[in-house]
PDB file of C-alpha atoms in Angstrom:
ATOM      1  CA  ASN A  75     -12.451 147.919  89.075  1.00 83.00           C
ATOM      2  CA  ALA A  76     -13.025 146.024  85.945  1.00 92.00           C
ATOM      3  CA  ILE A  77     -11.611 142.479  85.823  1.00 95.00           C
ATOM      4  CA  GLY A  78      -9.893 140.815  82.918  1.00 95.00           C
ATOM      5  CA  CYS A  79     -11.015 138.048  80.731  1.00 95.00           C
ATOM      6  CA  LYS A  80      -9.543 135.607  78.253  1.00 95.00           C
ATOM      7  CA  TRP A  81     -10.575 133.196  75.620  1.00 95.00           C
ATOM      8  CA  ILE A  82     -10.457 129.400  76.040  1.00 95.00           C
ATOM      9  CA  TYR A  83     -10.278 127.495  72.771  1.00 96.00           C
ATOM     10  CA  LYS A  84     -11.063 123.795  72.426  1.00 96.00           C
ATOM     11  CA  LEU A  85     -11.435 121.243  69.637  1.00 95.00           C
ATOM     12  CA  LYS A  86     -14.159 118.794  70.142  1.00 93.00           C
ATOM     13  CA  THR A  87     -14.801 115.557  68.283  1.00 94.00           C
ATOM     14  CA  GLY A  88     -18.427 114.566  67.754  1.00 92.00           C
ATOM     15  CA  VAL A  89     -19.697 111.002  67.735  1.00 94.00           C
ATOM     16  CA  ASP A  90     -19.539 111.148  63.896  1.00 96.00           C
ATOM     17  CA  GLY A  91     -15.870 111.959  64.085  1.00 94.00           C
ATOM     18  CA  LYS A  92     -16.390 115.588  62.929  1.00 95.00           C
ATOM     19  CA  ILE A  93     -14.233 118.158  64.659  1.00 96.00           C
ATOM     20  CA  SER A  94     -15.760 121.327  65.863  1.00 95.00           C
ATOM     21  CA  HIS A  95     -14.013 124.467  67.200  1.00 96.00           C
ATOM     22  CA  LYS A  96     -15.294 125.925  70.424  1.00 94.00           C
ATOM     23  CA  ALA A  97     -14.467 129.146  72.184  1.00 94.00           C
ATOM     24  CA  ARG A  98     -15.451 130.416  75.632  1.00 94.00           C
ATOM     25  CA  LEU A  99     -14.903 133.792  77.146  1.00 94.00           C
ATOM     26  CA  VAL A 100     -13.996 133.393  80.811  1.00 96.00           C
ATOM     27  CA  ALA A 101     -13.468 136.031  83.554  1.00 96.00           C
ATOM     28  CA  GLN A 102     -10.158 136.121  85.327  1.00 95.00           C
ATOM     29  CA  GLY A 103     -11.707 135.830  88.761  1.00 93.00           C
ATOM     30  CA  PHE A 104      -8.348 136.136  90.496  1.00 91.00           C
ATOM     31  CA  ASP A 105      -8.601 139.818  89.673  1.00 87.00           C
ATOM     32  CA  GLN A 106     -11.852 140.198  91.605  1.00 90.00           C
ATOM     33  CA  SER A 107     -11.973 142.385  94.732  1.00 86.00           C
ATOM     34  CA  PRO A 108     -13.667 140.716  97.868  1.00 86.00           C
ATOM     35  CA  THR A 109     -16.278 143.570  97.558  1.00 82.00           C
ATOM     36  CA  ASP A 110     -17.480 142.010  94.237  1.00 83.00           C
ATOM     37  CA  TYR A 111     -18.977 138.858  96.006  1.00 88.00           C
ATOM     38  CA  ASP A 112     -20.398 137.658  99.314  1.00 89.00           C
ATOM     39  CA  GLU A 113     -20.654 133.935  98.835  1.00 90.00           C
ATOM     40  CA  VAL A 114     -18.714 131.410  96.800  1.00 93.00           C
ATOM     41  CA  PHE A 115     -19.852 128.038  98.224  1.00 93.00           C
ATOM     42  CA  ALA A 116     -21.817 125.910  95.890  1.00 93.00           C
ATOM     43  CA  PRO A 117     -22.860 122.385  97.033  1.00 93.00           C
ATOM     44  CA  SER A 118     -21.721 119.310  95.105  1.00 92.00           C
ATOM     45  CA  LEU A 119     -22.730 115.644  95.224  1.00 92.00           C
ATOM     46  CA  LYS A 120     -20.311 113.072  96.491  1.00 96.00           C
ATOM     47  CA  ALA A 121     -19.840 110.090  94.145  1.00 96.00           C
ATOM     48  CA  THR A 122     -20.588 107.668  96.893  1.00 97.00           C
ATOM     49  CA  THR A 123     -23.984 109.416  97.624  1.00 96.00           C
ATOM     50  CA  LEU A 124     -24.894 109.318  93.929  1.00 95.00           C
ATOM     51  CA  ARG A 125     -24.052 105.616  93.738  1.00 96.00           C
ATOM     52  CA  ALA A 126     -26.059 104.779  96.896  1.00 97.00           C
ATOM     53  CA  ALA A 127     -29.035 106.668  95.508  1.00 95.00           C
ATOM     54  CA  LEU A 128     -28.820 104.860  92.156  1.00 95.00           C
ATOM     55  CA  VAL A 129     -28.599 101.507  93.868  1.00 97.00           C
ATOM     56  CA  TRP A 130     -31.683 102.305  95.975  1.00 97.00           C
ATOM     57  CA  ALA A 131     -33.608 103.602  92.869  1.00 96.00           C
ATOM     58  CA  ALA A 132     -32.737 100.495  90.969  1.00 96.00           C
ATOM     59  CA  ARG A 133     -33.900  98.194  93.820  1.00 97.00           C
ATOM     60  CA  MET A 134     -37.124 100.158  93.969  1.00 97.00           C
ATOM     61  CA  LYS A 135     -37.492  99.927  90.202  1.00 97.00           C
ATOM     62  CA  TYR A 136     -37.705 103.684  89.893  1.00 96.00           C
ATOM     63  CA  LYS A 137     -37.270 105.387  86.568  1.00 94.00           C
ATOM     64  CA  ILE A 138     -34.096 107.564  86.725  1.00 92.00           C
ATOM     65  CA  ASN A 139     -33.947 110.878  84.769  1.00 91.00           C
ATOM     66  CA  HIS A 140     -31.302 113.472  84.572  1.00 89.00           C
ATOM     67  CA  LEU A 141     -30.702 116.798  82.893  1.00 87.00           C
ATOM     68  CA  ASP A 142     -27.910 118.916  81.797  1.00 90.00           C
ATOM     69  CA  VAL A 143     -28.229 122.719  81.556  1.00 92.00           C
ATOM     70  CA  GLU A 144     -25.821 123.809  78.807  1.00 90.00           C
ATOM     71  CA  THR A 145     -23.695 126.819  79.822  1.00 92.00           C
ATOM     72  CA  ALA A 146     -25.411 126.783  83.121  1.00 93.00           C
ATOM     73  CA  TYR A 147     -23.507 129.628  84.863  1.00 94.00           C
ATOM     74  CA  LEU A 148     -24.483 131.946  82.081  1.00 95.00           C
ATOM     75  CA  HIS A 149     -28.161 131.786  83.194  1.00 94.00           C
ATOM     76  CA  ALA A 150     -27.614 133.006  86.673  1.00 96.00           C
ATOM     77  CA  PRO A 151     -28.138 136.678  87.512  1.00 96.00           C
ATOM     78  CA  LEU A 152     -25.419 138.439  89.500  1.00 95.00           C
ATOM     79  CA  GLN A 153     -26.105 139.959  92.921  1.00 93.00           C
ATOM     80  CA  HIS A 154     -23.173 142.397  92.683  1.00 93.00           C
ATOM     81  CA  THR A 155     -22.230 144.853  89.915  1.00 94.00           C
ATOM     82  CA  ILE A 156     -19.281 143.577  88.044  1.00 95.00           C
ATOM     83  CA  TYR A 157     -17.410 145.094  85.148  1.00 95.00           C
ATOM     84  CA  LEU A 158     -15.372 143.067  82.636  1.00 94.00           C
ATOM     85  CA  LYS A 159     -12.558 144.534  80.541  1.00 93.00           C
ATOM     86  CA  LYS A 160     -13.541 144.292  76.961  1.00 90.00           C
ATOM     87  CA  PRO A 161     -11.507 141.759  74.919  1.00 88.00           C
ATOM     88  CA  LEU A 162      -9.119 143.457  72.546  1.00 83.00           C
ATOM     89  CA  GLU A 163     -10.853 141.599  69.599  1.00 83.00           C
ATOM     90  CA  PHE A 164     -14.073 143.491  70.215  1.00 80.00           C
ATOM     91  CA  THR A 165     -14.157 146.916  68.686  1.00 73.00           C
ATOM     92  CA  THR A 166     -17.257 149.077  68.950  1.00 72.00           C
ATOM     93  CA  ASP A 167     -18.216 152.631  68.113  1.00 74.00           C
ATOM     94  CA  ASP A 168     -19.102 153.486  71.676  1.00 73.00           C
ATOM     95  CA  LYS A 169     -15.470 153.673  72.853  1.00 76.00           C
ATOM     96  CA  THR A 170     -16.177 151.816  76.094  1.00 82.00           C
ATOM     97  CA  ASP A 171     -13.374 149.645  77.428  1.00 86.00           C
ATOM     98  CA  CYS A 172     -15.434 147.457  79.754  1.00 90.00           C
ATOM     99  CA  TRP A 173     -18.898 145.751  79.989  1.00 91.00           C
ATOM    100  CA  LYS A 174     -21.251 145.633  82.915  1.00 94.00           C
ATOM    101  CA  LEU A 175     -22.151 141.962  83.297  1.00 95.00           C
ATOM    102  CA  LYS A 176     -25.908 141.040  83.567  1.00 95.00           C
ATOM    103  CA  LYS A 177     -25.308 137.354  84.233  1.00 96.00           C
ATOM    104  CA  SER A 178     -22.668 135.224  85.786  1.00 96.00           C
ATOM    105  CA  LEU A 179     -19.688 134.133  83.763  1.00 96.00           C
ATOM    106  CA  TYR A 180     -17.340 131.193  84.000  1.00 96.00           C
ATOM    107  CA  GLY A 181     -14.271 132.233  85.991  1.00 95.00           C
ATOM    108  CA  LEU A 182     -16.002 134.522  88.531  1.00 96.00           C
ATOM    109  CA  LYS A 183     -15.497 133.517  92.105  1.00 95.00           C
ATOM    110  CA  GLN A 184     -19.163 133.470  92.790  1.00 95.00           C
ATOM    111  CA  SER A 185     -20.405 131.710  89.603  1.00 95.00           C
ATOM    112  CA  GLY A 186     -21.104 128.342  91.230  1.00 95.00           C
ATOM    113  CA  TYR A 187     -22.978 130.002  94.069  1.00 96.00           C
ATOM    114  CA  GLU A 188     -24.994 132.205  91.763  1.00 96.00           C
ATOM    115  CA  TRP A 189     -25.920 129.133  89.543  1.00 96.00           C
ATOM    116  CA  ASN A 190     -26.945 127.139  92.582  1.00 96.00           C
ATOM    117  CA  GLN A 191     -29.180 130.047  93.796  1.00 96.00           C
ATOM    118  CA  CYS A 192     -30.750 130.327  90.374  1.00 96.00           C
ATOM    119  CA  ILE A 193     -31.579 126.594  89.951  1.00 95.00           C
ATOM    120  CA  VAL A 194     -32.901 126.277  93.501  1.00 95.00           C
ATOM    121  CA  ASN A 195     -35.137 129.271  93.013  1.00 96.00           C
ATOM    122  CA  GLU A 196     -36.475 127.953  89.729  1.00 95.00           C
ATOM    123  CA  LEU A 197     -37.077 124.392  91.027  1.00 93.00           C
ATOM    124  CA  THR A 198     -38.858 125.854  94.087  1.00 96.00           C
ATOM    125  CA  ARG A 199     -40.998 128.024  91.850  1.00 97.00           C
ATOM    126  CA  LEU A 200     -41.971 124.984  89.810  1.00 96.00           C
ATOM    127  CA  GLY A 201     -42.862 123.003  93.008  1.00 96.00           C
ATOM    128  CA  PHE A 202     -39.895 120.430  92.882  1.00 88.00           C
ATOM    129  CA  VAL A 203     -38.503 121.552  96.291  1.00 76.00           C
TER     130      VAL A 203
END
């Protein structure tokens, strides 16, 4: 079964005060069948653990770096076949009413898990883990 989707609209103000319009298409994961996913758990860091690590790094005079992967979930390949109902705003000549997703999408139950698997695999491949 194809799952639904919806648009999320947001106004963002830049550091220069300029307003920009953002839109994100998200899956309506509450429509997902349990056969569409196996795992949904994705680890997260506790704030106290982060603070302790930062204090330790500062005492050791370590240089601290961080990174942000924009639209992170959209980079993660899916392990299951998922079809998304095409938004009404999209009209094409092919007459299809749904899309087969190639990558994870915000709103899917397994998106956090899929992203974690993707980044762990990449960091391992690069020798960081």
